[in-house]
Amino acid sequence: MKTLIKNVKIVNEGQIVESDILIQDDIIFKIDSPISEEADRIIDGSGKFLLPGIIDDQVHFREPGLTHKGDIESESRSAIAGGITSFIDQPNTVPNAVTQELLANKYEIGAQKAYANYGFMMGGTNDNLEEVLKTNPRNVPGIKLFLGSSTGNMLVDNPETLENIFSNTKMLIAVHCEDEATIKANTQKYMDEYGEDIPVKFHHLIRSEEACYKSSSKAIELAQKTGARLHVFHLSTAKETELFRNDIPLKDKKITAEVCVHHLTFTNDDYEAKGGLIKWNPAVKTQKDKDGLWQALLDDRIDVIATDHAPHTWEEKQNVYTKCPSGAPLVQHSLVVMLENYRNGKISLEKIVEKMSHNPAILFRIEKRGFVREGYKADLVLVDLNENWTVAKENILYKCGWSPLEGMDFHAKVTHTFVNGHLAYENGMIHDEKFGERLLFEIEK
């Protein structure tokens, strides 16, 4: 099967170049201008931009065990509609993916249900070091540790266990950093005043800057002591960004950081209008924090943009503060949010591609994905930067049926998504066949 895309602006490796691109079977066969070869399908890319498929390094697709909120099929469908061609799912499903057998079960589900390419993190606990060390770095992206409790009760708080995991695995360790003791003390303070129904506007003071910084700095200290590869998920404070470097290339960094779309979009001022719909862990914080995160993203202290896509039902999100789960769905909209930021002059297209495609591939050492290169897997997304639309119930694809972005206007749209050379999404239509493959990772020699 050959697909030829003509006259498209390719955004790749710091450049925008108008060219043709020929896809043959599952790979990018040729990038040239012009290409006059015969093809089974020809797409006119005039006026559009071609990006390498987005790689989201942090999602919670809720399968197994929580499939009333979302599942691998529904959420990966939403992902390809948003230009995400590869995702890395987290282990706090039910049961938690904390043994090799349970992790293998998730991979079996992924093989049957994923519309996009998939990787599943192995979960660490206070007592599963032996299982963690059996993890195959060739086909598993890394080890996930919750250093603050969140959805799923996977808190790892034993210092000896942490040091053992950091000292004994060469795999990337990804961490959720919030200090549990600080959060508990803050929660009790507000419960003493308000009971169960704490106003959501205090969420960022409960899961505070102090809680985040204390945990992140400890994790970094441990990584420096042990030489572990550490990736700190979803930074939410300006203060934390001071812990990271931008003076060495990403491939040489052993300590890296990610920011999520919602922490670049919302602030605590939005709690009044959005309420529990924007309750995340770590919390959306202040304008100063948002500005600090943007600065660190643009100066390369922050390496990756992700979603932390974590759907809950609408009914669950209407509960009082202490019973309202944290998390929200984002994979269908993360790229267009960032393209809106490009339109508003906050970030370049080249930098969006760097943070959402190239860098996740470099950081996780994903084999032959994340770039528009001949011989690489044809995971590609075509976007139109001049198409106006509004997020509304009828165009939301998440199983939970809602989005914190509902009612927001956008001026760019994903028109085509290719997964392994197959046209998986086209102008609002998802092709029913599933083309996702298990992600493979290059092992350090």
Short mmCIF file of C-alpha atoms in Angstrom, two decimals:
data_model
loop_
_atom_site.label_atom_id
_atom_site.label_comp_id
_atom_site.label_asym_id
_atom_site.label_seq_id
_atom_site.Cartn_x
_atom_site.Cartn_y
_atom_site.Cartn_z
CA MET A 1 0.00 0.00 0.00
CA LYS A 2 1.44 3.36 -1.03
CA THR A 3 0.17 6.76 0.14
CA LEU A 4 1.55 9.96 -1.34
CA ILE A 5 1.04 13.28 0.45
CA LYS A 6 1.78 16.22 -1.86
CA ASN A 7 2.84 19.82 -1.20
CA VAL A 8 2.72 19.68 2.58
CA LYS A 9 4.73 21.70 5.08
CA ILE A 10 6.67 19.18 7.19
CA VAL A 11 7.49 20.30 10.75
CA ASN A 12 10.45 18.22 11.88
CA GLU A 13 13.77 18.55 13.72
CA GLY A 14 13.62 22.32 14.09
CA GLN A 15 12.63 23.09 10.50
CA ILE A 16 9.53 23.58 8.36
CA VAL A 17 10.06 22.38 4.80
CA GLU A 18 7.51 22.07 2.00
CA SER A 19 7.83 18.65 0.41
CA ASP A 20 6.08 15.48 -0.72
CA ILE A 21 6.16 12.35 1.39
CA LEU A 22 5.64 8.76 0.27
CA ILE A 23 4.41 6.14 2.73
CA GLN A 24 4.90 2.50 1.73
CA ASP A 25 3.21 -0.09 3.93
CA ASP A 26 4.12 0.93 7.50
CA ILE A 27 7.16 3.12 6.86
CA ILE A 28 8.11 6.55 5.55
CA PHE A 29 9.66 5.48 2.24
CA LYS A 30 10.68 8.79 0.69
CA ILE A 31 10.72 12.51 1.51
CA ASP A 32 11.42 14.59 -1.55
CA SER A 33 10.01 17.30 -3.79
CA PRO A 34 8.52 16.45 -6.14
CA ILE A 35 7.70 12.73 -5.87
CA SER A 36 6.06 11.48 -9.05
CA GLU A 37 5.69 7.81 -8.12
CA GLU A 38 2.39 5.98 -8.55
CA ALA A 39 0.43 5.60 -5.31
CA ASP A 40 -2.75 3.87 -4.14
CA ARG A 41 -3.83 7.04 -2.35
CA ILE A 42 -2.85 10.64 -3.03
CA ILE A 43 -3.60 13.38 -0.48
CA ASP A 44 -3.21 17.04 -1.37
CA GLY A 45 -1.50 18.61 1.63
CA SER A 46 -1.49 22.15 0.23
CA GLY A 47 -1.87 24.66 3.06
CA LYS A 48 -1.55 21.99 5.74
CA PHE A 49 1.23 21.01 8.12
CA LEU A 50 2.53 17.47 8.63
CA LEU A 51 3.87 16.58 12.08
CA PRO A 52 5.33 13.35 13.43
CA GLY A 53 2.60 11.58 15.41
CA ILE A 54 2.28 12.84 18.98
CA ILE A 55 3.66 10.53 21.69
CA ASP A 56 1.83 10.96 24.99
CA ASP A 57 4.06 9.56 27.73
CA GLN A 58 1.43 9.63 30.47
CA VAL A 59 -2.16 8.42 30.15
CA HIS A 60 -4.61 6.48 32.30
CA PHE A 61 -6.91 4.59 29.92
CA ARG A 62 -8.60 2.81 32.88
CA GLU A 63 -8.42 -0.77 31.66
CA PRO A 64 -8.62 -3.23 33.31
CA GLY A 65 -11.02 -2.67 36.18
CA LEU A 66 -12.22 0.91 35.74
CA THR A 67 -13.79 0.66 32.30
CA HIS A 68 -16.94 2.58 33.28
CA LYS A 69 -14.66 5.66 33.07
CA GLY A 70 -12.83 4.76 29.86
CA ASP A 71 -11.08 1.83 28.21
CA ILE A 72 -8.17 1.24 25.86
CA GLU A 73 -10.44 1.13 22.82
CA SER A 74 -12.47 4.27 23.56
CA GLU A 75 -9.56 6.40 24.74
CA SER A 76 -7.13 5.35 21.99
CA ARG A 77 -9.84 6.23 19.46
CA SER A 78 -10.01 9.67 21.06
CA ALA A 79 -6.21 9.86 20.96
CA ILE A 80 -5.87 9.28 17.21
CA ALA A 81 -8.59 11.89 16.61
CA GLY A 82 -6.27 14.27 18.46
CA GLY A 83 -3.15 13.30 16.50
CA ILE A 84 -1.68 11.05 19.22
CA THR A 85 -0.26 7.94 17.55
CA SER A 86 1.52 6.42 20.59
CA PHE A 87 0.69 6.38 24.30
CA ILE A 88 2.27 5.13 27.51
CA ASP A 89 -0.32 3.99 30.03
CA GLN A 90 0.13 4.01 33.81
CA PRO A 91 -0.14 1.01 36.17
CA ASN A 92 -2.85 2.23 38.60
CA THR A 93 -5.58 0.14 37.01
CA VAL A 94 -7.53 -2.55 38.90
CA PRO A 95 -5.68 -4.72 39.64
CA ASN A 96 -2.53 -2.56 39.70
CA ALA A 97 0.03 -3.68 37.10
CA VAL A 98 2.64 -4.64 39.70
CA THR A 99 3.51 -8.21 38.64
CA GLN A 100 4.82 -9.45 35.32
CA GLU A 101 1.65 -11.50 34.85
CA LEU A 102 -0.66 -8.51 35.41
CA LEU A 103 1.48 -6.36 33.10
CA ALA A 104 1.32 -9.07 30.42
CA ASN A 105 -2.48 -9.11 30.78
CA LYS A 106 -2.59 -5.38 29.98
CA TYR A 107 -0.45 -5.94 26.91
CA GLU A 108 -2.85 -8.66 25.72
CA ILE A 109 -5.74 -6.17 26.01
CA GLY A 110 -3.70 -3.54 24.18
CA ALA A 111 -2.98 -5.92 21.32
CA GLN A 112 -6.70 -6.49 20.84
CA LYS A 113 -8.05 -2.99 21.46
CA ALA A 114 -5.53 -0.21 20.78
CA TYR A 115 -6.04 2.14 17.83
CA ALA A 116 -2.67 3.77 18.60
CA ASN A 117 0.73 2.31 19.48
CA TYR A 118 0.94 1.35 23.13
CA GLY A 119 3.32 0.91 26.01
CA PHE A 120 2.42 0.05 29.61
CA MET A 121 4.50 1.07 32.62
CA MET A 122 5.39 -1.46 35.29
CA GLY A 123 4.24 -0.29 38.73
CA GLY A 124 6.49 -0.22 41.76
CA THR A 125 5.19 -0.76 45.31
CA ASN A 126 6.70 -1.03 48.77
CA ASP A 127 7.18 -4.78 48.33
CA ASN A 128 7.52 -5.84 44.68
CA LEU A 129 11.20 -5.16 43.91
CA GLU A 130 11.71 -8.71 42.62
CA GLU A 131 8.90 -8.26 40.07
CA VAL A 132 10.17 -4.82 39.07
CA LEU A 133 13.62 -6.21 38.32
CA LYS A 134 12.16 -8.82 35.95
CA THR A 135 10.83 -6.09 33.63
CA ASN A 136 12.11 -6.29 30.06
CA PRO A 137 13.52 -2.90 28.95
CA ARG A 138 13.13 -3.89 25.29
CA ASN A 139 9.33 -3.84 25.34
CA VAL A 140 8.31 -1.97 28.53
CA PRO A 141 8.88 1.81 28.72
CA GLY A 142 9.80 2.10 32.38
CA ILE A 143 8.91 1.81 36.05
CA LYS A 144 6.23 4.08 37.56
CA LEU A 145 6.34 5.11 41.21
CA PHE A 146 3.70 7.13 43.03
CA LEU A 147 5.59 9.12 45.67
CA GLY A 148 2.29 10.78 46.60
CA SER A 149 -1.00 8.92 46.79
CA SER A 150 -3.35 9.47 43.88
CA THR A 151 -6.01 7.42 42.13
CA GLY A 152 -5.21 3.75 42.75
CA ASN A 153 -3.55 3.53 46.20
CA MET A 154 -0.06 2.77 44.90
CA LEU A 155 1.87 5.00 47.31
CA VAL A 156 5.54 4.04 47.68
CA ASP A 157 6.75 5.63 50.91
CA ASN A 158 9.36 3.23 52.28
CA PRO A 159 12.78 4.96 51.94
CA GLU A 160 14.67 1.64 51.83
CA THR A 161 12.41 0.32 49.07
CA LEU A 162 12.85 3.49 47.04
CA GLU A 163 16.62 3.36 47.32
CA ASN A 164 16.59 -0.32 46.29
CA ILE A 165 14.50 0.40 43.18
CA PHE A 166 16.61 3.44 42.22
CA SER A 167 19.86 1.52 42.79
CA ASN A 168 18.96 -1.72 41.05
CA THR A 169 17.12 -0.84 37.84
CA LYS A 170 18.71 0.67 34.73
CA MET A 171 15.25 1.39 33.32
CA LEU A 172 13.73 4.84 33.33
CA ILE A 173 11.88 5.54 36.59
CA ALA A 174 8.90 7.89 36.20
CA VAL A 175 7.53 9.47 39.35
CA HIS A 176 4.44 11.26 40.63
CA CYS A 177 5.87 13.64 43.24
CA GLU A 178 3.75 15.00 46.10
CA ASP A 179 4.67 14.72 49.77
CA GLU A 180 2.05 12.64 51.53
CA ALA A 181 2.55 14.01 55.06
CA THR A 182 2.18 17.62 53.84
CA ILE A 183 -1.02 16.81 51.93
CA LYS A 184 -2.53 14.97 54.91
CA ALA A 185 -1.83 17.86 57.26
CA ASN A 186 -3.26 20.40 54.80
CA THR A 187 -6.36 18.27 54.17
CA GLN A 188 -7.04 17.95 57.87
CA LYS A 189 -6.73 21.71 58.34
CA TYR A 190 -9.41 22.41 55.72
CA MET A 191 -11.63 19.52 56.87
CA ASP A 192 -11.60 20.96 60.38
CA GLU A 193 -13.02 24.16 58.91
CA TYR A 194 -15.33 22.88 56.13
CA GLY A 195 -15.90 19.16 56.74
CA GLU A 196 -16.13 16.95 53.61
CA ASP A 197 -17.33 19.78 51.36
CA ILE A 198 -14.11 21.79 51.09
CA PRO A 199 -14.36 24.46 48.36
CA VAL A 200 -12.37 23.22 45.33
CA LYS A 201 -10.58 26.57 45.18
CA PHE A 202 -8.41 25.36 48.07
CA HIS A 203 -7.17 22.30 46.17
CA HIS A 204 -3.90 23.98 45.17
CA LEU A 205 -3.28 24.93 48.81
CA ILE A 206 -3.92 21.37 50.01
CA ARG A 207 -1.78 19.72 47.32
CA SER A 208 0.56 22.65 47.68
CA GLU A 209 3.78 23.99 46.20
CA GLU A 210 5.54 22.75 49.35
CA ALA A 211 4.17 19.21 48.90
CA CYS A 212 5.34 19.09 45.28
CA TYR A 213 8.78 20.62 45.80
CA LYS A 214 9.57 18.54 48.86
CA SER A 215 8.85 15.30 46.99
CA SER A 216 10.46 16.28 43.65
CA SER A 217 13.67 17.47 45.31
CA LYS A 218 13.93 14.24 47.35
CA ALA A 219 13.45 12.09 44.23
CA ILE A 220 16.12 14.07 42.36
CA GLU A 221 18.51 13.79 45.31
CA LEU A 222 18.01 10.00 45.32
CA ALA A 223 18.55 9.79 41.55
CA GLN A 224 21.77 11.79 41.84
CA LYS A 225 22.95 9.53 44.66
CA THR A 226 22.18 6.27 42.84
CA GLY A 227 22.73 7.27 39.21
CA ALA A 228 19.17 6.28 38.27
CA ARG A 229 17.38 7.60 35.17
CA LEU A 230 14.56 9.72 36.61
CA HIS A 231 11.64 11.34 34.78
CA VAL A 232 9.44 13.60 36.90
CA PHE A 233 5.88 13.62 35.65
CA HIS A 234 3.50 16.62 35.57
CA LEU A 235 5.42 19.51 37.15
CA SER A 236 2.92 22.03 38.52
CA THR A 237 5.02 24.71 40.24
CA ALA A 238 7.51 27.31 39.12
CA LYS A 239 9.71 26.42 42.09
CA GLU A 240 10.19 22.82 40.92
CA THR A 241 11.50 23.96 37.54
CA GLU A 242 14.61 25.27 39.29
CA LEU A 243 15.62 21.66 39.96
CA PHE A 244 16.20 20.83 36.28
CA ARG A 245 18.99 21.54 33.78
CA ASN A 246 19.00 22.89 30.23
CA ASP A 247 22.74 22.96 29.58
CA ILE A 248 23.11 19.42 28.20
CA PRO A 249 21.36 17.60 25.32
CA LEU A 250 18.30 15.55 26.24
CA LYS A 251 19.99 12.29 25.21
CA ASP A 252 22.62 12.91 27.90
CA LYS A 253 20.23 13.95 30.66
CA LYS A 254 19.61 11.42 33.43
CA ILE A 255 17.03 13.60 35.19
CA THR A 256 14.17 14.93 33.06
CA ALA A 257 10.80 16.60 33.46
CA GLU A 258 7.35 16.75 31.92
CA VAL A 259 4.56 19.32 32.02
CA CYS A 260 0.92 18.61 31.25
CA VAL A 261 -1.36 20.62 28.99
CA HIS A 262 -3.72 21.54 31.84
CA HIS A 263 -0.95 23.09 33.94
CA LEU A 264 -0.10 25.26 30.92
CA THR A 265 -3.77 26.18 30.41
CA PHE A 266 -5.60 26.69 33.70
CA THR A 267 -4.86 28.46 36.99
CA ASN A 268 -6.50 28.48 40.42
CA ASP A 269 -8.64 31.39 39.16
CA ASP A 270 -10.51 28.85 37.00
CA TYR A 271 -11.72 26.74 39.94
CA GLU A 272 -14.72 29.00 40.44
CA ALA A 273 -16.10 28.35 36.94
CA LYS A 274 -14.84 24.79 36.38
CA GLY A 275 -14.98 23.35 39.92
CA GLY A 276 -14.12 19.66 40.24
CA LEU A 277 -13.75 19.29 36.47
CA ILE A 278 -10.24 20.76 36.78
CA LYS A 279 -9.34 18.94 39.99
CA TRP A 280 -6.07 17.19 39.16
CA ASN A 281 -3.22 15.75 41.21
CA PRO A 282 -0.91 17.65 41.28
CA ALA A 283 -3.24 20.61 41.43
CA VAL A 284 -3.55 23.42 38.93
CA LYS A 285 -1.83 26.26 40.76
CA THR A 286 -1.27 30.02 40.38
CA GLN A 287 -0.64 32.29 37.40
CA LYS A 288 2.94 32.65 38.66
CA ASP A 289 3.33 28.87 38.51
CA LYS A 290 1.80 28.69 35.04
CA ASP A 291 4.17 31.41 33.82
CA GLY A 292 7.13 29.60 35.39
CA LEU A 293 6.19 26.33 33.71
CA TRP A 294 5.94 28.05 30.33
CA GLN A 295 9.35 29.65 30.82
CA ALA A 296 10.96 26.33 31.77
CA LEU A 297 9.29 24.60 28.82
CA LEU A 298 10.62 27.16 26.37
CA ASP A 299 14.15 27.23 27.82
CA ASP A 300 14.34 23.40 27.86
CA ARG A 301 14.43 22.69 31.58
CA ILE A 302 11.12 20.88 30.89
CA ASP A 303 11.54 18.26 28.19
CA VAL A 304 8.08 16.84 27.39
CA ILE A 305 4.44 17.94 27.09
CA ALA A 306 1.88 15.24 27.98
CA THR A 307 -1.73 14.98 29.12
CA ASP A 308 -2.04 12.77 32.24
CA HIS A 309 -5.34 11.86 30.53
CA ALA A 310 -7.45 10.45 33.38
CA PRO A 311 -11.21 10.22 32.73
CA HIS A 312 -13.89 9.95 35.40
CA THR A 313 -17.64 9.90 34.90
CA TRP A 314 -19.55 13.16 35.02
CA GLU A 315 -21.41 11.88 38.12
CA GLU A 316 -18.16 11.12 39.95
CA LYS A 317 -16.91 14.63 39.25
CA GLN A 318 -20.02 16.19 40.84
CA ASN A 319 -19.18 14.79 44.29
CA VAL A 320 -18.06 16.94 47.22
CA TYR A 321 -14.35 17.76 47.30
CA THR A 322 -13.19 14.83 49.42
CA LYS A 323 -15.09 12.33 47.24
CA CYS A 324 -14.45 14.00 43.86
CA PRO A 325 -11.71 12.03 42.05
CA SER A 326 -8.80 13.89 40.51
CA GLY A 327 -8.16 13.76 36.77
CA ALA A 328 -9.80 14.66 33.47
CA PRO A 329 -9.73 13.53 29.81
CA LEU A 330 -7.40 15.39 27.41
CA VAL A 331 -5.95 13.19 24.62
CA GLN A 332 -8.40 14.34 21.93
CA HIS A 333 -7.54 17.99 22.55
CA SER A 334 -3.91 18.30 23.73
CA LEU A 335 -2.43 19.01 20.30
CA VAL A 336 -5.06 21.59 19.35
CA VAL A 337 -4.57 23.34 22.70
CA MET A 338 -0.87 23.67 21.91
CA LEU A 339 -1.61 24.80 18.35
CA GLU A 340 -3.82 27.52 19.83
CA ASN A 341 -0.84 28.59 21.92
CA TYR A 342 1.18 28.74 18.69
CA ARG A 343 -1.51 30.95 17.14
CA ASN A 344 -1.30 33.23 20.20
CA GLY A 345 2.47 33.55 19.85
CA LYS A 346 3.45 31.58 22.96
CA ILE A 347 5.31 28.71 21.26
CA SER A 348 6.56 27.76 17.79
CA LEU A 349 5.37 24.78 15.76
CA GLU A 350 8.90 23.40 15.84
CA LYS A 351 8.96 23.55 19.65
CA ILE A 352 5.55 21.84 19.92
CA VAL A 353 6.85 18.97 17.77
CA GLU A 354 10.06 18.81 19.80
CA LYS A 355 8.21 18.53 23.12
CA MET A 356 5.33 16.28 22.00
CA SER A 357 7.00 13.97 19.44
CA HIS A 358 10.80 14.11 19.29
CA ASN A 359 11.58 14.35 22.99
CA PRO A 360 9.32 11.53 24.25
CA ALA A 361 10.95 9.31 21.61
CA ILE A 362 14.46 10.33 22.69
CA LEU A 363 13.75 10.16 26.41
CA PHE A 364 12.10 6.71 26.33
CA ARG A 365 14.41 5.53 23.51
CA ILE A 366 11.41 4.56 21.40
CA GLU A 367 12.49 2.66 18.31
CA LYS A 368 11.92 4.39 14.94
CA ARG A 369 9.14 6.73 15.97
CA GLY A 370 8.77 10.41 16.87
CA PHE A 371 10.41 11.88 13.76
CA VAL A 372 9.60 12.36 10.08
CA ARG A 373 12.52 10.36 8.70
CA GLU A 374 12.89 7.89 5.85
CA GLY A 375 12.82 4.35 7.24
CA TYR A 376 10.88 5.35 10.35
CA LYS A 377 7.39 4.13 11.14
CA ALA A 378 4.78 6.23 9.36
CA ASP A 379 3.07 7.71 12.42
CA LEU A 380 2.01 11.10 11.08
CA VAL A 381 -0.60 13.79 11.66
CA LEU A 382 -1.90 16.40 9.22
CA VAL A 383 -3.26 19.61 10.71
CA ASP A 384 -5.14 22.55 9.24
CA LEU A 385 -4.24 25.74 11.12
CA ASN A 386 -7.19 27.67 9.67
CA GLU A 387 -10.24 25.69 10.68
CA ASN A 388 -12.47 27.07 13.41
CA TRP A 389 -14.45 24.79 15.70
CA THR A 390 -15.77 24.57 19.26
CA VAL A 391 -15.46 21.71 21.75
CA ALA A 392 -19.03 20.50 22.29
CA LYS A 393 -20.78 17.40 23.62
CA GLU A 394 -21.47 16.12 20.11
CA ASN A 395 -17.79 16.11 19.07
CA ILE A 396 -16.29 14.76 22.32
CA LEU A 397 -15.17 11.13 21.81
CA TYR A 398 -14.16 10.21 25.37
CA LYS A 399 -16.21 7.41 26.92
CA CYS A 400 -16.99 9.70 29.87
CA GLY A 401 -18.63 12.15 27.43
CA TRP A 402 -17.27 15.43 28.82
CA SER A 403 -14.21 17.67 28.63
CA PRO A 404 -12.93 20.51 30.84
CA LEU A 405 -12.45 22.38 27.53
CA GLU A 406 -16.13 22.23 26.56
CA GLY A 407 -17.24 25.54 25.05
CA MET A 408 -13.70 26.61 24.09
CA ASP A 409 -13.05 27.77 20.53
CA PHE A 410 -10.10 26.48 18.52
CA HIS A 411 -8.64 27.61 15.21
CA ALA A 412 -6.73 24.46 14.21
CA LYS A 413 -7.93 20.96 13.53
CA VAL A 414 -6.42 17.51 13.08
CA THR A 415 -7.56 16.33 9.61
CA HIS A 416 -5.64 13.04 9.13
CA THR A 417 -3.81 10.66 11.46
CA PHE A 418 -1.64 7.81 10.16
CA VAL A 419 -0.69 4.93 12.47
CA ASN A 420 1.98 2.61 11.07
CA GLY A 421 1.24 3.85 7.57
CA HIS A 422 -2.50 3.25 7.81
CA LEU A 423 -4.95 6.13 7.58
CA ALA A 424 -6.60 5.71 10.98
CA TYR A 425 -8.49 9.01 11.17
CA GLU A 426 -9.74 11.27 8.40
CA ASN A 427 -11.83 14.43 8.69
CA GLY A 428 -13.85 13.32 11.71
CA MET A 429 -14.10 9.65 10.72
CA ILE A 430 -12.24 6.90 12.58
CA HIS A 431 -11.42 3.81 10.54
CA ASP A 432 -12.66 0.80 12.48
CA GLU A 433 -9.57 -1.34 11.95
CA LYS A 434 -7.02 -1.12 14.76
CA PHE A 435 -3.46 -0.43 13.61
CA GLY A 436 -1.66 0.10 16.94
CA GLU A 437 1.53 -1.85 17.69
CA ARG A 438 3.45 -2.52 20.87
CA LEU A 439 6.17 0.09 21.30
CA LEU A 440 9.76 -1.16 21.35
CA PHE A 441 12.65 0.56 23.11
CA GLU A 442 16.34 0.67 22.31
CA ILE A 443 18.42 -0.82 25.10
CA GLU A 444 21.45 1.14 26.26
CA LYS A 445 24.66 -0.66 25.31
#
